[in-house]
Coordinates of C-alpha atoms and ligand atoms in Angstrom, one line a residue:
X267 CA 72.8 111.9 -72.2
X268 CA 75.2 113.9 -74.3
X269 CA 78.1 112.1 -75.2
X270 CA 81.2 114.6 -75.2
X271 CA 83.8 111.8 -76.2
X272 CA 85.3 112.0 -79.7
X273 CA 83.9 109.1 -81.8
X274 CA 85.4 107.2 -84.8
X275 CA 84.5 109.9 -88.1
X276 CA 83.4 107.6 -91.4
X277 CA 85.2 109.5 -94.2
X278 CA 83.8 106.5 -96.6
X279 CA 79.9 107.3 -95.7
X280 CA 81.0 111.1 -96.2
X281 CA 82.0 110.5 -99.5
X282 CA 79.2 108.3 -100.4
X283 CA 76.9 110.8 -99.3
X284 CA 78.3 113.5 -101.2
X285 CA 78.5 111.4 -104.4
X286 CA 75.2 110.2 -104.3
X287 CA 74.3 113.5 -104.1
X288 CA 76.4 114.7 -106.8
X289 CA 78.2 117.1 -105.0
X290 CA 81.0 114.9 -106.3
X291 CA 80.1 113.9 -109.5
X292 CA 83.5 112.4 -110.5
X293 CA 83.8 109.9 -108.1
X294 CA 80.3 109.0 -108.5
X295 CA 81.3 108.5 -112.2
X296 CA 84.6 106.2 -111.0
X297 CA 82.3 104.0 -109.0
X298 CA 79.8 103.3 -111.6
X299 CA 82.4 102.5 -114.1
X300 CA 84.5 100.5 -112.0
X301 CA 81.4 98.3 -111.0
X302 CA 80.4 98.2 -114.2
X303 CA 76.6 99.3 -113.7
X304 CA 74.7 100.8 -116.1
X305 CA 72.8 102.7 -113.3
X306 CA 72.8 106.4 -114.7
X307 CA 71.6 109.0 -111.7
X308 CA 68.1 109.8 -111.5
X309 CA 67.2 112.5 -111.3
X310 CA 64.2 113.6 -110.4
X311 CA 62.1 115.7 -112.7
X312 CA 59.7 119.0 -111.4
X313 CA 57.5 117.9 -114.2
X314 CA 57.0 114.3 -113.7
X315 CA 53.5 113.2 -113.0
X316 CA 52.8 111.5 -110.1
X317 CA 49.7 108.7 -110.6
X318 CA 48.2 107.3 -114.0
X319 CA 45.3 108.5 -115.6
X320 CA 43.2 106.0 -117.3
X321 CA 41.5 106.8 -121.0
X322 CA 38.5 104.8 -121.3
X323 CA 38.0 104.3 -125.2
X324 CA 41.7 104.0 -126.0
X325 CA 41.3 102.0 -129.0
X326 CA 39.4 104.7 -130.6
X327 CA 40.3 107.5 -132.9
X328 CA 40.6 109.9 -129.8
X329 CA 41.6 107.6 -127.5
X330 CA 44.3 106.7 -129.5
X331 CA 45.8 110.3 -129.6
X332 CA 45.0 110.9 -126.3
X333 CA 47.4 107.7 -124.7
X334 CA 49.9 108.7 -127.4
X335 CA 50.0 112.6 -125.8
X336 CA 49.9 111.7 -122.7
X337 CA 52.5 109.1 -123.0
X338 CA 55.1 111.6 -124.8
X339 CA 54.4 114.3 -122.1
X340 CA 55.4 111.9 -119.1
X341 CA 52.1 110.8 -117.9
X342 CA 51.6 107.3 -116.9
X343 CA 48.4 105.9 -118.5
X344 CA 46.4 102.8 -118.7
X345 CA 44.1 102.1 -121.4
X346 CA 40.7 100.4 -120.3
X347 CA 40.0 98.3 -123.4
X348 CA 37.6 95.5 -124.0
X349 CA 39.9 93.5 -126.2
X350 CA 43.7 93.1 -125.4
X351 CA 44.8 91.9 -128.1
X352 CA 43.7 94.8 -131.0
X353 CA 44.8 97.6 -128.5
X354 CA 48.4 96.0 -128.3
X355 CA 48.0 96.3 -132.3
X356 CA 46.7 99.7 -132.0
X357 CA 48.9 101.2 -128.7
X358 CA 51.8 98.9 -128.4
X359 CA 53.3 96.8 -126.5
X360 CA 54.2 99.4 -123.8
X361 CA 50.8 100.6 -122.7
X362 CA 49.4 99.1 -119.6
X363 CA 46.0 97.7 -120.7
X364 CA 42.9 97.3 -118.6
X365 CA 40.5 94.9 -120.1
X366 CA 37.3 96.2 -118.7
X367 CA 33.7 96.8 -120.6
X368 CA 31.8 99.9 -119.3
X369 CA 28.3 98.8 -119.9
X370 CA 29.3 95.8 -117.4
X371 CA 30.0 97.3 -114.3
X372 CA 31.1 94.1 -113.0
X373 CA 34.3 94.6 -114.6
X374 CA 34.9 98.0 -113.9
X375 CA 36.8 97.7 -110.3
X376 CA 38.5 100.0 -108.0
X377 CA 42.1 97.9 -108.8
X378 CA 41.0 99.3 -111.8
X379 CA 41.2 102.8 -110.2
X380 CA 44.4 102.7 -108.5
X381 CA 46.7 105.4 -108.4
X382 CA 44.4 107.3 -110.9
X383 CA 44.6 111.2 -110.9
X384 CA 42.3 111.8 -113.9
X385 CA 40.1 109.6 -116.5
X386 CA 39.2 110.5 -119.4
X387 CA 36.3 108.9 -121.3
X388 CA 36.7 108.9 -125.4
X389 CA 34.0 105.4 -125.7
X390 CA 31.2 105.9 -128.1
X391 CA 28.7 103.3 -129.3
X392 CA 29.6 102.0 -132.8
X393 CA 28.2 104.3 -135.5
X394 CA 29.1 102.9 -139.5
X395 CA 27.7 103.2 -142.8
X396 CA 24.7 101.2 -144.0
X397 CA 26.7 100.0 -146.5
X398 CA 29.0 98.8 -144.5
X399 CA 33.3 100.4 -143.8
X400 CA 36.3 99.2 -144.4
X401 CA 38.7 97.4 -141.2
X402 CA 40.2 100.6 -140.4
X403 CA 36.8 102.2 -140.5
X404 CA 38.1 104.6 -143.1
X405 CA 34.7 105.8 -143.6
X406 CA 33.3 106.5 -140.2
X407 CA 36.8 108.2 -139.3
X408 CA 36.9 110.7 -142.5
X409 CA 34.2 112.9 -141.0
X410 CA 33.7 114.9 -144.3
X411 CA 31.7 113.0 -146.9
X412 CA 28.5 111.8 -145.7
X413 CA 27.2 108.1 -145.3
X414 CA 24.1 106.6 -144.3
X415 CA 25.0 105.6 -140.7
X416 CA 23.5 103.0 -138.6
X417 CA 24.2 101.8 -134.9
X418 CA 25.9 98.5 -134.8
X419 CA 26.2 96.1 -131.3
X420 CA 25.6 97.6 -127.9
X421 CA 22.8 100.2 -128.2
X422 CA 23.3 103.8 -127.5
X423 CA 21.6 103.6 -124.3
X424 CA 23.5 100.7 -122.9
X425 CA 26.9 102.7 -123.9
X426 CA 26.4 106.1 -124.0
X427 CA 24.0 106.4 -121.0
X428 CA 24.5 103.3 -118.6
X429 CA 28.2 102.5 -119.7
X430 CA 29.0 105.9 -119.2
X431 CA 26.9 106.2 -115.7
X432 CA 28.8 102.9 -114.5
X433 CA 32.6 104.8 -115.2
X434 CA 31.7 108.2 -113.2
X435 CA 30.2 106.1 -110.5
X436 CA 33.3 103.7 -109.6
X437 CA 35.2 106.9 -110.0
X438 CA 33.4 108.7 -107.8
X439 CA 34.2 106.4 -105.3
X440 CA 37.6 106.3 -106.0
X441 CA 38.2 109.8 -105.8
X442 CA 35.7 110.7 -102.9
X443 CA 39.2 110.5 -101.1
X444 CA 41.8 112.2 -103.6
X445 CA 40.5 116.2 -103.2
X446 CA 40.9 117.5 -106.6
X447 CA 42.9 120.5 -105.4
X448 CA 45.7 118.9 -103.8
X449 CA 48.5 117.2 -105.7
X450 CA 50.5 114.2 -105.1
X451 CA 54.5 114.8 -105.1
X452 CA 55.6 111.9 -103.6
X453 CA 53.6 108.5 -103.2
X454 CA 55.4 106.4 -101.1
X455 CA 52.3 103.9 -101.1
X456 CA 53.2 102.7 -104.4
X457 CA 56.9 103.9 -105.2
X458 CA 58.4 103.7 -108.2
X459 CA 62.0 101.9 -108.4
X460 CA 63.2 105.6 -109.6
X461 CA 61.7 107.4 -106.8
X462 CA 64.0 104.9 -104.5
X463 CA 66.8 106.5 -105.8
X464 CA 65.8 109.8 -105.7
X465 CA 65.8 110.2 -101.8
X466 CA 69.4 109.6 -100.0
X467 CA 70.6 109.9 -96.5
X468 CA 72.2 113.6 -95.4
X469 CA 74.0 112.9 -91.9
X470 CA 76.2 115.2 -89.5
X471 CA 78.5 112.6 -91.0
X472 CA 78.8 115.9 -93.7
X473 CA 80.3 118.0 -90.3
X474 CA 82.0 115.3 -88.5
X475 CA 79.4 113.7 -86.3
X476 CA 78.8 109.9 -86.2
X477 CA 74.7 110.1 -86.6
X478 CA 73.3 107.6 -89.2
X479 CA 70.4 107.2 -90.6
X480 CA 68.3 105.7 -93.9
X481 CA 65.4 106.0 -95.9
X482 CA 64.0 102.4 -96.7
X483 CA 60.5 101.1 -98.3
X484 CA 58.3 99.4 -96.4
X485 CA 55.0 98.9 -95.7
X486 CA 53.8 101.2 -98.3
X487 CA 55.5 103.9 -96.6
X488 CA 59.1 105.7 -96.6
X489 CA 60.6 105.0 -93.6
X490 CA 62.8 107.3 -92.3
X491 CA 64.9 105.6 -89.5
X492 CA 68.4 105.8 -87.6
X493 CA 70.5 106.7 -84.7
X494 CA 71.4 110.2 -83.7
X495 CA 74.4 110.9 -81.8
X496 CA 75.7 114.3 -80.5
X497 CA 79.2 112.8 -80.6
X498 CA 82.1 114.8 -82.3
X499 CA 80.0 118.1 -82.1
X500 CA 77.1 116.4 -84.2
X501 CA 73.7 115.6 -83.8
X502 CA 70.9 115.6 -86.7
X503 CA 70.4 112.9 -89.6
X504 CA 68.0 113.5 -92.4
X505 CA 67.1 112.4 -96.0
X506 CA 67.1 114.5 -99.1
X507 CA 65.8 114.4 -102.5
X508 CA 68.5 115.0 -105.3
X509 CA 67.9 118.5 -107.1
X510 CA 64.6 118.4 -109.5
X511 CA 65.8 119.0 -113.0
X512 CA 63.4 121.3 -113.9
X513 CA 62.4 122.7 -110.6
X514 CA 59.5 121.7 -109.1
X515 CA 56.4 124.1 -109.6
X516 CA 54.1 124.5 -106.9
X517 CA 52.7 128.0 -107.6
X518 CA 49.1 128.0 -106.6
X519 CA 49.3 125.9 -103.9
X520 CA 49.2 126.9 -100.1
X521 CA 52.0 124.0 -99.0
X522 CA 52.9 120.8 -98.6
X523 CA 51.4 118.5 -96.4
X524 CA 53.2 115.8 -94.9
X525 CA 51.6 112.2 -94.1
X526 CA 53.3 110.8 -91.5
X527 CA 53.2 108.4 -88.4
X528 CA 56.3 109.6 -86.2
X529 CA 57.7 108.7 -82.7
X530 CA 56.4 111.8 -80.4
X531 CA 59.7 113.9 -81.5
X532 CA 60.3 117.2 -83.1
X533 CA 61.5 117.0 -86.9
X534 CA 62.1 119.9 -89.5
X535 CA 60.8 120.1 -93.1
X536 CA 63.4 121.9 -95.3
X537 CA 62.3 123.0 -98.9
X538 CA 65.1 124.9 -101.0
X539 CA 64.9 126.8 -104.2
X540 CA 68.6 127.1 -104.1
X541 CA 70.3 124.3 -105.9
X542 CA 73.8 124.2 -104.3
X543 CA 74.2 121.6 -101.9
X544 CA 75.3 123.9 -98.5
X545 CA 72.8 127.1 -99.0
X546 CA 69.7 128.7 -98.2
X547 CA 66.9 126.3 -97.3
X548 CA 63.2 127.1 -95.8
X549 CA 62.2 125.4 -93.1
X550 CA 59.1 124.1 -90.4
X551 CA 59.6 122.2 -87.3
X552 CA 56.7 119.8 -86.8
X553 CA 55.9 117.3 -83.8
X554 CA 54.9 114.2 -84.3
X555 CA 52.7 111.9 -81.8
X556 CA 53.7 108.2 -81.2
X557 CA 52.7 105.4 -83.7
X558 CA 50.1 108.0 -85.0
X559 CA 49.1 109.0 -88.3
X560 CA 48.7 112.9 -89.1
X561 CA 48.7 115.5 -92.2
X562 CA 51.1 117.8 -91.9
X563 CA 50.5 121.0 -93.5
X564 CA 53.2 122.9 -94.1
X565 CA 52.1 126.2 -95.4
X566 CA 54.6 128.4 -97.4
X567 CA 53.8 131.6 -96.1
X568 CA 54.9 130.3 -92.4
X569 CA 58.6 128.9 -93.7
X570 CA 61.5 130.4 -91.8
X571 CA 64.5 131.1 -94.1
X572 CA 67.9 129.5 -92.7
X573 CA 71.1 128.6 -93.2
X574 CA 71.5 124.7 -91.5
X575 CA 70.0 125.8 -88.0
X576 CA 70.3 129.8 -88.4
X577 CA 67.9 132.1 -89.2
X578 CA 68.2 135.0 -92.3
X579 CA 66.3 137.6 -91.0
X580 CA 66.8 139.3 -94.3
X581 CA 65.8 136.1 -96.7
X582 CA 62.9 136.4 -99.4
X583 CA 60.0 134.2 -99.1
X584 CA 59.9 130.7 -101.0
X585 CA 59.0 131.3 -104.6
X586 CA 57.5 128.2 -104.6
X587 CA 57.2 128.1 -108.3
X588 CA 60.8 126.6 -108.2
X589 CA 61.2 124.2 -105.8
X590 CA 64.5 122.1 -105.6
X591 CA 64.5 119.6 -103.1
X592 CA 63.0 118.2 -100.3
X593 CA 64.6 117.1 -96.8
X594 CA 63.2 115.4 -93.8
X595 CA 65.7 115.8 -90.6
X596 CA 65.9 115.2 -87.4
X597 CA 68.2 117.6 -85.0
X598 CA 69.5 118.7 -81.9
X599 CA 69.0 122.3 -82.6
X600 CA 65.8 124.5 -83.3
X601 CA 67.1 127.5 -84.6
X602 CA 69.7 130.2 -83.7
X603 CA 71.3 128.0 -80.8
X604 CA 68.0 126.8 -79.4
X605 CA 67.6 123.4 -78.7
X606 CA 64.7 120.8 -80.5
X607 CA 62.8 120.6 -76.9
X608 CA 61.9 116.9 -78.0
X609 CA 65.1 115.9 -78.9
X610 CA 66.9 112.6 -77.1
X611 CA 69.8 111.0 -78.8
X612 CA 69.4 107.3 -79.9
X613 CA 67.3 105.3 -82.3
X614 CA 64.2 107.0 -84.3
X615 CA 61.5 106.4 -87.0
X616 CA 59.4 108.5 -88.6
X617 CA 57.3 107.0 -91.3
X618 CA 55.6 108.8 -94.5
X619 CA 53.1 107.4 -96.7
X620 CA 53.1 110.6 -99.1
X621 CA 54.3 114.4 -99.7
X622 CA 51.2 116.3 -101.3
X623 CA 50.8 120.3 -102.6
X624 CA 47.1 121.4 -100.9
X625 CA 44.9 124.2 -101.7
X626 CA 45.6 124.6 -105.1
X627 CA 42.7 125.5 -107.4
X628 CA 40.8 122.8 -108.5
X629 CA 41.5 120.6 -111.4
X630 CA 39.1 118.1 -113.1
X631 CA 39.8 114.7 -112.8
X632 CA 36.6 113.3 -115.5
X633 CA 37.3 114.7 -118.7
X634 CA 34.2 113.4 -121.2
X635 CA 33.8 113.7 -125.0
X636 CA 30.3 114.1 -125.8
X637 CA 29.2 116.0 -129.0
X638 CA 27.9 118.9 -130.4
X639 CA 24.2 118.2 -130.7
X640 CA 23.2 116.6 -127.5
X641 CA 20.6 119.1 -126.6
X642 CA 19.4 119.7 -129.9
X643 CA 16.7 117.0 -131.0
X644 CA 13.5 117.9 -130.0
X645 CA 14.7 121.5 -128.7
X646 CA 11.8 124.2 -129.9
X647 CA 12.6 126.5 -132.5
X648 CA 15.4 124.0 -134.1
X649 CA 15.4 123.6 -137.9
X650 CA 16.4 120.1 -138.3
X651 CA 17.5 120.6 -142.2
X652 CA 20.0 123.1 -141.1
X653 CA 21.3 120.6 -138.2
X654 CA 24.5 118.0 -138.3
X655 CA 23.7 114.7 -139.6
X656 CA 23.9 113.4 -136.2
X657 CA 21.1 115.7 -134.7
X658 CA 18.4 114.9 -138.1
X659 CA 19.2 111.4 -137.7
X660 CA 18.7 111.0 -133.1
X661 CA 15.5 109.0 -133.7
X662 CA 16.6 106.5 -136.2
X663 CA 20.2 105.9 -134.3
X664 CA 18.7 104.4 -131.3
X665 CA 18.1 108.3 -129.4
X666 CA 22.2 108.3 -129.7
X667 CA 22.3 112.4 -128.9
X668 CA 19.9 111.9 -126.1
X669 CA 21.6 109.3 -124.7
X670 CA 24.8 111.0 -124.8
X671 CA 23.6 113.8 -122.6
X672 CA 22.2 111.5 -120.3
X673 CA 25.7 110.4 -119.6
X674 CA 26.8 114.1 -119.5
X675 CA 24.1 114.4 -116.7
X676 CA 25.5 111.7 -114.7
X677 CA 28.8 112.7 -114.6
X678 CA 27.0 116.4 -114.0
X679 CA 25.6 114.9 -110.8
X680 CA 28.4 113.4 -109.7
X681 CA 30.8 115.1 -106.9
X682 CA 33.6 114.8 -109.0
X683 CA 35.2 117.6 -111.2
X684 CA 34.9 117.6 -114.2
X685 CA 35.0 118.7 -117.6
X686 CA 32.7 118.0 -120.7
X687 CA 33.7 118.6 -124.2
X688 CA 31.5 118.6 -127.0
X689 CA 33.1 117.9 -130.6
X690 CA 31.7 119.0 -133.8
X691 CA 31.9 116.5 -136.5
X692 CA 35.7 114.6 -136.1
X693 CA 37.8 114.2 -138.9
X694 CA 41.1 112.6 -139.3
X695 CA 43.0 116.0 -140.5
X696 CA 46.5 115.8 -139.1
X697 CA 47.5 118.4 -136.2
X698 CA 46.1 120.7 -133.8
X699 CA 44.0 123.4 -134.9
X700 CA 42.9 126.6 -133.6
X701 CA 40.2 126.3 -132.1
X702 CA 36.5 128.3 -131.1
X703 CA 34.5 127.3 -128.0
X704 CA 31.1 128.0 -126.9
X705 CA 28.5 127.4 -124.5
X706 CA 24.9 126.8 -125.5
X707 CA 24.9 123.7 -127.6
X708 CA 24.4 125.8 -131.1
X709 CA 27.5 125.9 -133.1
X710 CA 28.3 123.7 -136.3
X711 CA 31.4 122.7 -137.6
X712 CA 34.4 120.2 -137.5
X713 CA 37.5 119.6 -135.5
X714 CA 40.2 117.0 -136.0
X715 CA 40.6 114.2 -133.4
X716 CA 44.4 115.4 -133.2
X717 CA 43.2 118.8 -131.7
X718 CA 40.9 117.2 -129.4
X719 CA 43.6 114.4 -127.8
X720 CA 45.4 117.4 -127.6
X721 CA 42.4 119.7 -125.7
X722 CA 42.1 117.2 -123.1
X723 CA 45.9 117.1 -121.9
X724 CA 45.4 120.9 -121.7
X725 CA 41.9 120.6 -120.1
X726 CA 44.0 118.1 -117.2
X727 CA 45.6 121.4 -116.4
X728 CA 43.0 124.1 -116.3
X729 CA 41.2 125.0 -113.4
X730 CA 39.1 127.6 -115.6
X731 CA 37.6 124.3 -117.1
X732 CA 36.4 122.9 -114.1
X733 CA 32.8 122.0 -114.3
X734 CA 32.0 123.1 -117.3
X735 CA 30.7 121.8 -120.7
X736 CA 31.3 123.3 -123.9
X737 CA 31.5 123.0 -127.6
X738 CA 34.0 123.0 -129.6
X739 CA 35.2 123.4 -133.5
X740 CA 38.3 124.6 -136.0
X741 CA 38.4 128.0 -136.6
X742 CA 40.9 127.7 -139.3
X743 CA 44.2 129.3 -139.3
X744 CA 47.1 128.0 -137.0
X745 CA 47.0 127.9 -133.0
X746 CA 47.9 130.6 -130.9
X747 CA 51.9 129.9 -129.1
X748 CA 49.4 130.8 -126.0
X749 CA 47.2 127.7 -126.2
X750 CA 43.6 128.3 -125.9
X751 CA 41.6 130.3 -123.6
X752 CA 39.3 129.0 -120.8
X753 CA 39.2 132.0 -119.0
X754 CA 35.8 132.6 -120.9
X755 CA 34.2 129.3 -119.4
X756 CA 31.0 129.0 -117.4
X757 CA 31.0 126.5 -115.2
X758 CA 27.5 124.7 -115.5
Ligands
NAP1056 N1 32.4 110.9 -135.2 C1 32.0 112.2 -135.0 O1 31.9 113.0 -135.9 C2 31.8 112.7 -133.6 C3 31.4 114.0 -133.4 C4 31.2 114.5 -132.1 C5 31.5 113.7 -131.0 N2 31.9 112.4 -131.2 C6 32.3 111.7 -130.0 O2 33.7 111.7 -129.8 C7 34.1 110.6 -129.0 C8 35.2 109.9 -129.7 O3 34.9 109.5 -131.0 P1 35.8 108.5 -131.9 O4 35.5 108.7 -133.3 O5 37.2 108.6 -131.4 O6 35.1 107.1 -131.4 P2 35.5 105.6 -131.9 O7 36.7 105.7 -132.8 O8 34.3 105.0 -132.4 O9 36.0 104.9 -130.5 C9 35.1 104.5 -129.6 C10 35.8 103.8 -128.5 O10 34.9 103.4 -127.5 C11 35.2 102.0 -127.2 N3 34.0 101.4 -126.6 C12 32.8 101.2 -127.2 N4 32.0 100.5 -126.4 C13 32.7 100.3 -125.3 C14 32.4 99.6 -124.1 N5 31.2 99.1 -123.9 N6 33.3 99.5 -123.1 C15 34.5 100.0 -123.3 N7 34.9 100.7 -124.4 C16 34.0 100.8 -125.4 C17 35.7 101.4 -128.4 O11 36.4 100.2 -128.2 P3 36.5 99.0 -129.2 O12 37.8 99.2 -129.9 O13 36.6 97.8 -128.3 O14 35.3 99.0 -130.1 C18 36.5 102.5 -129.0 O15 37.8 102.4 -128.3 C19 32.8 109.7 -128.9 O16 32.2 110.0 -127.7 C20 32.0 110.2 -130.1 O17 30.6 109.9 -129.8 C21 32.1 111.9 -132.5

């Protein structure tokens, strides 16, 4: 039924709207000051990370570096440790901890797993000095003078091979349902108290209509619900994100794909690049089938340019590599005067669970140090005086090399992405160097720890490193402003 009667305008949810959206930013200012909260906006950020990645090892010397990178680049992490109390002393207070031991797989759970994008695996099996080190194992750290090592505790086997088996296989599992080329915008599943007040309520309230609607959490889901009315010439509610601040890259991706359990009707997805509130936005009706889950794909290249329910016949595609907000809607009207063919005024629900990017390249998600060397010991041909302490040495450190690529090969064999780095000898030389990879398992030479916490954020990334193993040394001089090259990569 279509009501024609004029109803009662709410000029105080038109102003609330606006302010929470900024489009007012001075009476959002009064507000907050005259109730005294402390609540700056949030905004939401094209760069945040969605999901955790968890660094195995964290109490190491590159594990270390790597939950300190990650940390200052906006990554959530959590450390799997074995003992809480000397990686608070080592990471802080802030770091979420996992207290989990890889060569028992009893403790390594999929709770363990949740909400991970990416692990990366820095453990080792404890290498020292015959003579014994000092408490901040100055010795083994140094990397440059050369001690007498021995193996102390767990043997290599147990943690280089079995431990390291045990960790790709519960990940495996984990992400046999996260593909590695889609990634995760919004996860409503386990929302953040920021991403609550990211997403706000956009009525016809803004043109004079009466409609209402809200976004609320439950369930582990958004929930997108209200009451449309075509009163006062009205007749759509929907829910918006605030503008990312950077945009939101999604260059390399197909779309965005939608989870979503609707109510049989018609909604639109609009995605802007423009950042003023009233302009240009791209948009893609989709149905939805009654207390039903569905993926929604919503693939760039089929986005209709509009402005509200008109069609630019003359608009550029999206450049999708700056993306500024997001809005779920329900209306009366298709496009260009046509109507929403499923449309009936009254009460509606529309439920997401997430809002993904799909069919991007692939990214890993098991980054593994290994080392230089692995294939080395007993390779024909090899001239063992000329080799790394580590390679002379295999035999009387428990097989340690071996071992180590026996952990490679399991993660190898896995079906998860993957990359494998292989370090030549670690030192504790500060900063990131420039650095020389290769394939083939024959190059000597060291590399600090700082440049290889740093390799693995960039390796998180890089497609180009996806599947592959390689070594990798200094080269001297200082880093390239352009990072390092993968685009010379194998994959294995
Ligand atoms: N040293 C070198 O010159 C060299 C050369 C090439 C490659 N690598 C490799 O590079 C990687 C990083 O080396 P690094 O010097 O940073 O190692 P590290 O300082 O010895 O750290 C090893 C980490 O592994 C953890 N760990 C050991 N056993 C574990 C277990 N069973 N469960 C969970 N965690 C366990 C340790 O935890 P705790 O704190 O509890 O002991 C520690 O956090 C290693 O794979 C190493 O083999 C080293």
């Amino acid at each position: 039924m279509t009501q024609t009667n004029r109803s009662q305008w709410d000029l105080g949810r038109f102003v609330q709207t606006l302010t929470f959206f900024e489009v007012i930013p001075f009476v959002g200012w009064i507000q907050r000051f005259m109730s005294g909260s402390q609540d700056s906006q949030v905004v939401p950020t094209g760069e945040k990370r969605v999901g955790v990645v968890l660094v195995a090892g964290a109490t190491g010397g590159v594990g270390r570096r790597v939950v300190q990178r990650l940390t200052a680049r906006g990554y959530k992490v959590r450390s799997l440790v074995r003992n809480a109390e000397k990686a608070k002393e080592i990471l802080g207070d802030s770091v979420e901890l996992y207290v989990g031991d890889i060569t028992k797989p009893e403790t390594l759970t999929l709770e363990m797993m949740a909400d991970v994008t990416a692990v990366i695996c820095c453990t080792a099996v404890r290498v020292q000095p015959v003579e014994g080190d000092t408490p901040d194992r100055a010795k083994y750290n140094q990397g440059i003078k050369f001690y007498q090592p021995e193996i102390v505790g767990d043997t290599p086997e147990a943690v280089e091979y079995l431990g390291v088996k045990n960790l790709v296989e519960v990940a495996a599992k984990h992400f046999a349902t996260i593909p590695a080329d889609e990634k995760l915008i919004f996860d409503f599943v386990h929302p953040s108290e920021e991403l609550k007040r990211i997403w706000g309520a956009v009525d016809d309230v803004v043109m004079g209509g009466v409609s209402q609607s809200e976004i609320r959490f439950v369930e582990d889901t958004a929930l997108f619900t209200g009451c449309v009315s075509t009163a006062n010439s009205g007749g759509f509610a929907s829910v918006r994100t605030k503008n990312f601040e950077p945009a939101l890259n999604l260059s390399g991706y197909q779309g965005i794909k939608l989870r979503v359990r609707g109510d049989g009707k018609r909604y639109k997805c609009f995605i802007r690049i423009d950042t003023k509130w009233d302009g240009t936005a791209y948009s893609y009706s989709f149905d939805t089938v009654s207390n039903t889950w569905m993926d929604i794909c919503i693939p760039f290249a089929d986005l209709t340019a509009v402005f509200r329910a008109k069609t630019l016949k003359d608009a550029p595609k999206i450049d999708a590599s700056r993306i500024a907000s997001l809005q779920l809607m329900l209306s009366k009207f298709e496009y260009d005067g046509e109507l929403n063919p499923r449309f009936t005024p009254g009460g509606f629900a529309l439920q997401i669970e997430s809002i993904k990017a799909y069919g991007g390249a692939k990214l890993p998600q098991f980054i593994l140090i290994s080392s230089a060397g692995v294939t080395r010991p007993g390779r024909p041909g090899i001239n063992l005086e000329e080799e790394p302490p580590a390679v002379r040495l295999n035999d009387q450190l428990g097989g340690i090399l071996t071992w180590k690529w026996r952990g490679e090969e399991s993660l190898r064999h896995s079906s998860i992405p993957y990359t494998i780095i292989r370090p030549c000898a670690l030192t504790e030389e500060t900063g990131v160097q420039s650095l020389t990879f290769d394939q083939g398992d024959s190059i000597k030479g060291k590399v600090s720890r700082d440049s290889i916490a740093e390799l693995c954020l960039q390796v998180l990334e890089q497609p180009q490193a996806c599947n592959a193993t390689f070594e990798v040394k200094a080269e001297g001089g200082t880093p390239s402003s352009s990072g390092n090259s993968f685009s010379h990569l194998q994959p294995d």
